[in-house]
PDB file of C-alpha atoms and ligand atoms in Angstrom:
ATOM      1  CA  MET A 214     167.161  41.391-192.864  1.00  0.00           C
ATOM      2  CA  ASP A 215     168.820  41.530-189.775  1.00  0.00           C
ATOM      3  CA  ASP A 216     166.450  42.476-187.056  1.00  0.00           C
ATOM      4  CA  GLY A 217     169.105  44.000-184.874  1.00  0.00           C
ATOM      5  CA  PRO A 218     169.572  43.243-181.149  1.00  0.00           C
ATOM      6  CA  ALA A 219     167.029  42.357-178.862  1.00  0.00           C
ATOM      7  CA  PRO A 220     165.047  45.055-177.274  1.00  0.00           C
ATOM      8  CA  ARG A 221     166.365  46.362-174.179  1.00  0.00           C
ATOM      9  CA  GLY A 222     164.943  48.557-171.146  1.00  0.00           C
ATOM     10  CA  PRO A 223     161.625  48.582-170.666  1.00  0.00           C
ATOM     11  CA  ARG A 224     160.469  46.619-173.601  1.00  0.00           C
ATOM     12  CA  THR A 225     162.365  43.417-171.866  1.00  0.00           C
ATOM     13  CA  GLU A 226     160.659  44.012-168.480  1.00  0.00           C
ATOM     14  CA  ARG A 227     158.860  41.380-167.123  1.00  0.00           C
ATOM     15  CA  TRP A 228     156.039  41.026-164.354  1.00  0.00           C
ATOM     16  CA  ARG A 229     155.326  38.195-162.618  1.00  0.00           C
ATOM     17  CA  LEU A 230     151.638  37.609-162.989  1.00  0.00           C
ATOM     18  CA  PHE A 231     148.820  35.524-161.795  1.00  0.00           C
ATOM     19  CA  ILE A 232     145.068  35.483-161.392  1.00  0.00           C
ATOM     20  CA  ALA A 233     143.085  34.549-158.340  1.00  0.00           C
ATOM     21  CA  ALA A 234     140.188  34.757-156.152  1.00  0.00           C
ATOM     22  CA  PRO A 235     141.100  36.703-153.015  1.00  0.00           C
ATOM     23  CA  LEU A 236     139.883  35.595-149.250  1.00  0.00           C
ATOM     24  CA  PRO A 237     138.085  38.128-147.442  1.00  0.00           C
ATOM     25  CA  ASP A 238     140.406  39.362-144.346  1.00  0.00           C
ATOM     26  CA  TRP A 239     138.242  37.807-141.611  1.00  0.00           C
ATOM     27  CA  LEU A 240     138.493  34.598-143.203  1.00  0.00           C
ATOM     28  CA  ARG A 241     142.320  34.593-143.775  1.00  0.00           C
ATOM     29  CA  GLU A 242     142.610  35.788-140.023  1.00  0.00           C
ATOM     30  CA  GLU A 243     140.279  32.899-138.897  1.00  0.00           C
ATOM     31  CA  ILE A 244     142.502  30.316-141.030  1.00  0.00           C
ATOM     32  CA  ASP A 245     145.378  31.683-139.391  1.00  0.00           C
ATOM     33  CA  ALA A 246     144.240  31.579-136.050  1.00  0.00           C
ATOM     34  CA  ARG A 247     143.504  27.867-136.492  1.00  0.00           C
ATOM     35  CA  VAL A 248     146.790  27.279-138.350  1.00  0.00           C
ATOM     36  CA  THR A 249     148.630  28.854-135.962  1.00  0.00           C
ATOM     37  CA  PRO A 250     149.221  26.238-133.358  1.00  0.00           C
ATOM     38  CA  MET A 251     150.365  23.717-136.404  1.00  0.00           C
ATOM     39  CA  ARG A 252     153.363  26.048-137.394  1.00  0.00           C
ATOM     40  CA  SER A 253     155.354  25.559-134.291  1.00  0.00           C
ATOM     41  CA  ALA A 254     154.601  21.691-134.608  1.00  0.00           C
ATOM     42  CA  SER A 255     155.876  21.692-137.971  1.00  0.00           C
ATOM     43  CA  PRO A 256     158.669  24.312-138.288  1.00  0.00           C
ATOM     44  CA  HIS A 257     160.136  22.783-141.576  1.00  0.00           C
ATOM     45  CA  ALA A 258     157.099  23.227-143.696  1.00  0.00           C
ATOM     46  CA  ARG A 259     157.138  26.476-145.661  1.00  0.00           C
ATOM     47  CA  TRP A 260     153.875  28.368-144.520  1.00  0.00           C
ATOM     48  CA  VAL A 261     152.104  30.287-146.694  1.00  0.00           C
ATOM     49  CA  HIS A 262     151.986  33.920-145.003  1.00  0.00           C
ATOM     50  CA  THR A 263     148.383  34.840-143.781  1.00  0.00           C
ATOM     51  CA  ALA A 264     148.062  37.942-146.082  1.00  0.00           C
ATOM     52  CA  ASN A 265     148.993  35.690-149.152  1.00  0.00           C
ATOM     53  CA  LEU A 266     146.244  33.199-148.611  1.00  0.00           C
ATOM     54  CA  HIS A 267     144.274  33.144-152.072  1.00  0.00           C
ATOM     55  CA  LEU A 268     142.903  30.833-154.677  1.00  0.00           C
ATOM     56  CA  THR A 269     145.236  30.610-157.890  1.00  0.00           C
ATOM     57  CA  LEU A 270     142.819  30.597-161.145  1.00  0.00           C
ATOM     58  CA  ALA A 271     145.778  30.924-163.546  1.00  0.00           C
ATOM     59  CA  PHE A 272     149.344  31.536-163.238  1.00  0.00           C
ATOM     60  CA  LEU A 273     150.922  33.900-166.002  1.00  0.00           C
ATOM     61  CA  GLY A 274     154.576  33.864-164.647  1.00  0.00           C
ATOM     62  CA  ASP A 275     156.669  36.433-166.312  1.00  0.00           C
ATOM     63  CA  THR A 276     154.543  38.582-168.737  1.00  0.00           C
ATOM     64  CA  HIS A 277     155.372  41.902-170.442  1.00  0.00           C
ATOM     65  CA  PRO A 278     153.646  44.580-168.882  1.00  0.00           C
ATOM     66  CA  GLY A 279     151.989  45.702-172.214  1.00  0.00           C
ATOM     67  CA  ASP A 280     150.044  42.447-171.822  1.00  0.00           C
ATOM     68  CA  VAL A 281     147.947  43.742-168.905  1.00  0.00           C
ATOM     69  CA  PRO A 282     145.383  45.114-170.924  1.00  0.00           C
ATOM     70  CA  GLN A 283     144.679  42.068-173.028  1.00  0.00           C
ATOM     71  CA  ILE A 284     144.860  39.971-169.704  1.00  0.00           C
ATOM     72  CA  VAL A 285     142.274  42.348-168.184  1.00  0.00           C
ATOM     73  CA  ASP A 286     140.214  41.722-170.944  1.00  0.00           C
ATOM     74  CA  ALA A 287     140.166  37.992-170.761  1.00  0.00           C
ATOM     75  CA  MET A 288     139.441  38.586-166.792  1.00  0.00           C
ATOM     76  CA  ARG A 289     136.475  40.472-167.799  1.00  0.00           C
ATOM     77  CA  GLY A 290     135.328  38.090-170.555  1.00  0.00           C
ATOM     78  CA  ALA A 291     135.150  35.207-168.345  1.00  0.00           C
ATOM     79  CA  VAL A 292     133.191  37.096-165.392  1.00  0.00           C
ATOM     80  CA  SER A 293     130.767  38.189-167.897  1.00  0.00           C
ATOM     81  CA  GLY A 294     127.412  37.053-167.640  1.00  0.00           C
ATOM     82  CA  ARG A 295     128.255  35.211-164.196  1.00  0.00           C
ATOM     83  CA  GLY A 296     127.173  36.013-161.120  1.00  0.00           C
ATOM     84  CA  ALA A 297     128.898  36.125-157.515  1.00  0.00           C
ATOM     85  CA  PHE A 298     128.536  33.013-155.534  1.00  0.00           C
ATOM     86  CA  GLU A 299     128.924  30.990-152.205  1.00  0.00           C
ATOM     87  CA  ALA A 300     131.923  29.464-151.209  1.00  0.00           C
ATOM     88  CA  ARG A 301     133.306  27.621-148.081  1.00  0.00           C
ATOM     89  CA  ILE A 302     136.642  26.075-146.989  1.00  0.00           C
ATOM     90  CA  ALA A 303     135.873  22.165-147.022  1.00  0.00           C
ATOM     91  CA  GLY A 304     138.304  19.253-146.878  1.00  0.00           C
ATOM     92  CA  ALA A 305     142.067  19.208-147.380  1.00  0.00           C
ATOM     93  CA  GLY A 306     144.606  17.464-150.114  1.00  0.00           C
ATOM     94  CA  SER A 307     147.943  17.564-151.304  1.00  0.00           C
ATOM     95  CA  PHE A 308     149.958  17.574-154.234  1.00  0.00           C
ATOM     96  CA  GLY A 309     153.410  15.912-154.908  1.00  0.00           C
ATOM     97  CA  GLY A 310     154.959  13.944-151.751  1.00  0.00           C
ATOM     98  CA  GLY A 311     157.769  12.537-153.691  1.00  0.00           C
ATOM     99  CA  ARG A 312     161.700  13.212-153.278  1.00  0.00           C
ATOM    100  CA  ARG A 313     161.573  15.484-156.560  1.00  0.00           C
ATOM    101  CA  ARG A 314     158.320  17.264-155.487  1.00  0.00           C
ATOM    102  CA  PRO A 315     157.697  18.216-152.096  1.00  0.00           C
ATOM    103  CA  LEU A 316     154.571  17.848-150.494  1.00  0.00           C
ATOM    104  CA  VAL A 317     151.795  20.859-150.658  1.00  0.00           C
ATOM    105  CA  ALA A 318     149.258  20.516-148.312  1.00  0.00           C
ATOM    106  CA  TRP A 319     146.034  22.317-149.116  1.00  0.00           C
ATOM    107  CA  LEU A 320     142.554  23.279-147.983  1.00  0.00           C
ATOM    108  CA  GLY A 321     139.474  22.552-150.602  1.00  0.00           C
ATOM    109  CA  LEU A 322     136.561  24.193-151.267  1.00  0.00           C
ATOM    110  CA  GLU A 323     132.747  23.241-151.216  1.00  0.00           C
ATOM    111  CA  PRO A 324     130.396  24.945-152.506  1.00  0.00           C
ATOM    112  CA  GLY A 325     132.416  27.145-154.875  1.00  0.00           C
ATOM    113  CA  ALA A 326     134.737  24.665-156.533  1.00  0.00           C
ATOM    114  CA  ARG A 327     132.367  24.306-159.557  1.00  0.00           C
ATOM    115  CA  GLU A 328     132.222  28.043-160.099  1.00  0.00           C
ATOM    116  CA  LEU A 329     135.947  28.255-159.737  1.00  0.00           C
ATOM    117  CA  VAL A 330     136.908  25.473-162.300  1.00  0.00           C
ATOM    118  CA  ASP A 331     134.366  27.246-164.667  1.00  0.00           C
ATOM    119  CA  LEU A 332     136.260  30.414-164.205  1.00  0.00           C
ATOM    120  CA  MET A 333     139.435  28.825-164.826  1.00  0.00           C
ATOM    121  CA  ARG A 334     138.313  26.983-167.904  1.00  0.00           C
ATOM    122  CA  SER A 335     137.204  30.396-169.167  1.00  0.00           C
ATOM    123  CA  LEU A 336     140.294  32.191-168.487  1.00  0.00           C
ATOM    124  CA  GLN A 337     142.480  29.470-170.300  1.00  0.00           C
ATOM    125  CA  VAL A 338     140.504  29.673-173.353  1.00  0.00           C
ATOM    126  CA  LEU A 339     140.380  33.571-173.323  1.00  0.00           C
ATOM    127  CA  LEU A 340     144.018  33.900-172.177  1.00  0.00           C
ATOM    128  CA  GLY A 341     145.093  31.268-174.844  1.00  0.00           C
ATOM    129  CA  ILE A 342     146.563  28.804-172.480  1.00  0.00           C
ATOM    130  CA  PRO A 343     147.507  25.764-174.371  1.00  0.00           C
ATOM    131  CA  PRO A 344     145.427  22.369-173.641  1.00  0.00           C
ATOM    132  CA  GLU A 345     148.421  20.472-172.925  1.00  0.00           C
ATOM    133  CA  GLU A 346     149.212  23.070-170.037  1.00  0.00           C
ATOM    134  CA  ARG A 347     145.593  22.845-168.467  1.00  0.00           C
ATOM    135  CA  SER A 348     146.517  19.815-166.290  1.00  0.00           C
ATOM    136  CA  ARG A 349     144.276  18.130-163.860  1.00  0.00           C
ATOM    137  CA  ARG A 350     146.340  19.678-160.844  1.00  0.00           C
ATOM    138  CA  ARG A 351     145.761  23.094-161.851  1.00  0.00           C
ATOM    139  CA  GLU A 352     142.232  22.521-161.940  1.00  0.00           C
ATOM    140  CA  GLN A 353     141.817  21.481-158.515  1.00  0.00           C
ATOM    141  CA  VAL A 354     140.743  24.318-156.875  1.00  0.00           C
ATOM    142  CA  HIS A 355     142.927  24.763-153.697  1.00  0.00           C
ATOM    143  CA  LEU A 356     144.168  26.992-151.027  1.00  0.00           C
ATOM    144  CA  THR A 357     147.859  26.412-150.436  1.00  0.00           C
ATOM    145  CA  ILE A 358     148.773  26.366-146.814  1.00  0.00           C
ATOM    146  CA  ALA A 359     152.047  24.956-146.625  1.00  0.00           C
ATOM    147  CA  ARG A 360     154.931  23.717-149.115  1.00  0.00           C
ATOM    148  CA  ASP A 361     157.467  21.086-148.313  1.00  0.00           C
ATOM    149  CA  ALA A 362     154.854  19.987-145.875  1.00  0.00           C
ATOM    150  CA  ALA A 363     154.864  16.417-143.553  1.00  0.00           C
ATOM    151  CA  PRO A 364     152.334  13.794-144.936  1.00  0.00           C
ATOM    152  CA  ASP A 365     150.480  14.081-141.461  1.00  0.00           C
ATOM    153  CA  LEU A 366     150.056  17.633-141.711  1.00  0.00           C
ATOM    154  CA  VAL A 367     147.142  17.151-144.332  1.00  0.00           C
ATOM    155  CA  GLU A 368     145.024  15.009-141.505  1.00  0.00           C
ATOM    156  CA  ARG A 369     145.800  18.008-139.060  1.00  0.00           C
ATOM    157  CA  LEU A 370     144.486  20.487-141.808  1.00  0.00           C
ATOM    158  CA  ARG A 371     141.059  18.363-141.743  1.00  0.00           C
ATOM    159  CA  GLU A 372     140.663  18.606-138.007  1.00  0.00           C
ATOM    160  CA  ILE A 373     141.123  22.335-138.120  1.00  0.00           C
ATOM    161  CA  ILE A 374     138.142  23.062-140.276  1.00  0.00           C
ATOM    162  CA  VAL A 375     136.085  21.349-137.692  1.00  0.00           C
ATOM    163  CA  PRO A 376     134.087  23.301-136.646  1.00  0.00           C
ATOM    164  CA  PRO A 377     133.387  24.412-140.192  1.00  0.00           C
ATOM    165  CA  LEU A 378     134.624  27.992-141.093  1.00  0.00           C
ATOM    166  CA  PRO A 379     131.942  30.416-142.393  1.00  0.00           C
ATOM    167  CA  ALA A 380     130.995  30.834-145.968  1.00  0.00           C
ATOM    168  CA  TRP A 381     131.882  33.863-147.914  1.00  0.00           C
ATOM    169  CA  VAL A 382     130.835  35.076-151.494  1.00  0.00           C
ATOM    170  CA  VAL A 383     133.164  35.075-154.340  1.00  0.00           C
ATOM    171  CA  ASP A 384     132.443  38.344-156.006  1.00  0.00           C
ATOM    172  CA  ALA A 385     135.654  39.292-158.144  1.00  0.00           C
ATOM    173  CA  ILE A 386     138.597  38.005-159.413  1.00  0.00           C
ATOM    174  CA  TRP A 387     141.968  39.768-159.149  1.00  0.00           C
ATOM    175  CA  LEU A 388     145.169  40.331-161.050  1.00  0.00           C
ATOM    176  CA  TYR A 389     148.062  40.285-158.963  1.00  0.00           C
ATOM    177  CA  ARG A 390     151.989  40.887-159.685  1.00  0.00           C
ATOM    178  CA  SER A 391     153.779  38.952-157.338  1.00  0.00           C
ATOM    179  CA  HIS A 392     157.138  40.839-155.954  1.00  0.00           C
ATOM    180  CA  LEU A 393     159.401  37.672-155.013  1.00  0.00           C
ATOM    181  CA  GLY A 394     162.711  38.658-152.661  1.00  0.00           C
ATOM    182  CA  SER A 395     163.645  37.260-149.169  1.00  0.00           C
ATOM    183  CA  GLY A 396     160.741  36.386-146.999  1.00  0.00           C
ATOM    184  CA  PRO A 397     157.047  35.918-148.104  1.00  0.00           C
ATOM    185  CA  PRO A 398     156.409  37.343-151.674  1.00  0.00           C
ATOM    186  CA  ARG A 399     154.413  40.731-151.991  1.00  0.00           C
ATOM    187  CA  TYR A 400     151.288  40.500-154.065  1.00  0.00           C
ATOM    188  CA  GLU A 401     150.336  43.858-155.611  1.00  0.00           C
ATOM    189  CA  GLU A 402     146.641  44.298-156.973  1.00  0.00           C
ATOM    190  CA  LEU A 403     146.790  45.568-160.633  1.00  0.00           C
ATOM    191  CA  GLU A 404     143.172  45.013-161.453  1.00  0.00           C
ATOM    192  CA  ARG A 405     140.105  43.457-160.859  1.00  0.00           C
ATOM    193  CA  ALA A 406     137.354  41.900-162.589  1.00  0.00           C
ATOM    194  CA  VAL A 407     133.760  42.026-160.631  1.00  0.00           C
ATOM    195  CA  LEU A 408     131.045  39.153-161.037  1.00  0.00           C
ATOM    196  CA  ALA A 409     127.469  40.160-161.549  1.00  0.00           C
ATOM    197  CA  GLY A 410     125.903  41.273-158.505  1.00  0.00           C
ATOM    198  CA  GLY A 411     129.100  41.664-156.796  1.00  0.00           C
ATOM    199  CA  ASP A 412     130.912  44.943-155.396  1.00  0.00           C
ATOM    200  CA  GLY A 413     134.341  43.456-155.573  1.00  0.00           C
ATOM    201  CA  ASP A 414     135.466  44.995-152.310  1.00  0.00           C
ATOM    202  CA  GLY A 415     137.298  42.098-151.459  1.00  0.00           C
TER     203      GLY A 415
HETATM  204  P1  NAP B1620     154.548  32.803-156.539  1.00  0.00           P
HETATM  205  O1  NAP B1620     155.433  31.892-156.982  1.00  0.00           O
HETATM  206  O2  NAP B1620     154.623  34.225-157.323  1.00  0.00           O
HETATM  207  O3  NAP B1620     153.062  32.112-157.097  1.00  0.00           O
HETATM  208  C1  NAP B1620     151.743  32.946-157.144  1.00  0.00           C
HETATM  209  C2  NAP B1620     150.712  32.111-157.383  1.00  0.00           C
HETATM  210  O4  NAP B1620     150.798  31.256-158.541  1.00  0.00           O
HETATM  211  C3  NAP B1620     150.649  30.911-156.202  1.00  0.00           C
HETATM  212  O5  NAP B1620     149.998  30.673-155.371  1.00  0.00           O
HETATM  213  C4  NAP B1620     150.874  29.342-157.048  1.00  0.00           C
HETATM  214  O6  NAP B1620     149.727  28.598-156.915  1.00  0.00           O
HETATM  215  C5  NAP B1620     150.635  29.924-158.374  1.00  0.00           C
HETATM  216  N1  NAP B1620     151.966  29.137-159.095  1.00  0.00           N
HETATM  217  C6  NAP B1620     152.969  29.806-158.992  1.00  0.00           C
HETATM  218  N2  NAP B1620     154.007  29.216-159.691  1.00  0.00           N
HETATM  219  C7  NAP B1620     153.319  28.551-160.635  1.00  0.00           C
HETATM  220  C8  NAP B1620     153.368  27.444-161.691  1.00  0.00           C
HETATM  221  N3  NAP B1620     154.515  26.874-162.045  1.00  0.00           N
HETATM  222  N4  NAP B1620     152.238  26.864-162.069  1.00  0.00           N
HETATM  223  C9  NAP B1620     151.001  27.172-161.679  1.00  0.00           C
HETATM  224  N5  NAP B1620     150.681  27.855-160.919  1.00  0.00           N
HETATM  225  C10 NAP B1620     151.884  28.552-160.164  1.00  0.00           C
HETATM  226  O7  NAP B1620     154.343  33.364-155.308  1.00  0.00           O
HETATM  227  P2  NAP B1620     154.293  32.132-153.897  1.00  0.00           P
HETATM  228  O8  NAP B1620     153.853  30.692-154.522  1.00  0.00           O
HETATM  229  O9  NAP B1620     153.490  32.827-153.061  1.00  0.00           O
HETATM  230  O10 NAP B1620     155.809  31.991-153.313  1.00  0.00           O
HETATM  231  C11 NAP B1620     156.884  31.824-154.007  1.00  0.00           C
HETATM  232  C12 NAP B1620     157.987  31.228-153.332  1.00  0.00           C
HETATM  233  O11 NAP B1620     158.026  31.943-152.095  1.00  0.00           O
HETATM  234  C13 NAP B1620     157.601  29.860-153.103  1.00  0.00           C
HETATM  235  O12 NAP B1620     158.876  28.901-153.073  1.00  0.00           O
HETATM  236  C14 NAP B1620     157.433  29.841-151.357  1.00  0.00           C
HETATM  237  O13 NAP B1620     157.550  28.805-150.753  1.00  0.00           O
HETATM  238  C15 NAP B1620     158.249  31.378-151.032  1.00  0.00           C
HETATM  239  N6  NAP B1620     157.468  31.585-150.098  1.00  0.00           N
HETATM  240  C16 NAP B1620     155.838  32.160-150.065  1.00  0.00           C
HETATM  241  C17 NAP B1620     155.517  32.287-148.836  1.00  0.00           C
HETATM  242  C18 NAP B1620     154.080  32.721-148.568  1.00  0.00           C
HETATM  243  O14 NAP B1620     153.477  33.173-148.112  1.00  0.00           O
HETATM  244  N7  NAP B1620     153.234  32.390-150.138  1.00  0.00           N
HETATM  245  C19 NAP B1620     156.318  32.787-147.607  1.00  0.00           C
HETATM  246  C20 NAP B1620     157.604  32.479-147.661  1.00  0.00           C
HETATM  247  C21 NAP B1620     158.214  32.085-148.942  1.00  0.00           C
HETATM  248  P3  NAP B1620     149.633  27.535-155.562  1.00  0.00           P
HETATM  249  O15 NAP B1620     148.901  28.363-154.419  1.00  0.00           O
HETATM  250  O16 NAP B1620     148.858  26.631-156.473  1.00  0.00           O
HETATM  251  O17 NAP B1620     151.150  27.147-155.282  1.00  0.00           O
END
């Protein structure tokens, strides 16, 4: 039997979704203060807007809004039985750097990386992300600072985390809808799943 034309209107609506651990406002502001002098020295890099700094745990891409409840269930499953944990920005690194994959410069995490990788793996299983999509790169916990960056920018990122930034407590993971347009994307918080002992206030 012919299924007829593809569904139109709201049934074909797609939201660009991802799950991330947010950074507290004070930490984003502190990173911004340290990164700002670098921006004018590397105006060609695409710098992540301060308000958008976050640690990505799973990128879902274009998703039917009707799938949000299942995604939230997966987030709750992933945090179940896990406690809030301490994290601190530490180290810097990069992805890419070739002609086809422009260099992405990021800051790392220690402590906190192991707990975030555990959460990522749990989410991948509960969201049904196939093993072939679980690349090692995606398991590298990273705070993207700039894209299309020059190689020396990574060295300079290492310098700006001396003295070390204060630690904070990761107490929730958030589901975001990303609105792309001209200028920086706008991230809309849809839901959050709180780790044991946390209040998830961000
Ligand atoms: P996005 O594309 O909606 O992505 C949201 C998050 O999901 C990103 O943090 C990214 O993590 C991750 N992600 C995106 N695509 C992915 C993929 N194919 N596989 C795995 N993870 C993926 O929003 P965005 O990355 O913030 O920005 C989108 C575009 O806007 C970029 O080209 C960017 O250069 C441009 N833009 C961004 C800003 C900003 O402040 N963010 C400012 C101006 C322009 P990662 O952090 O690991 O990449």
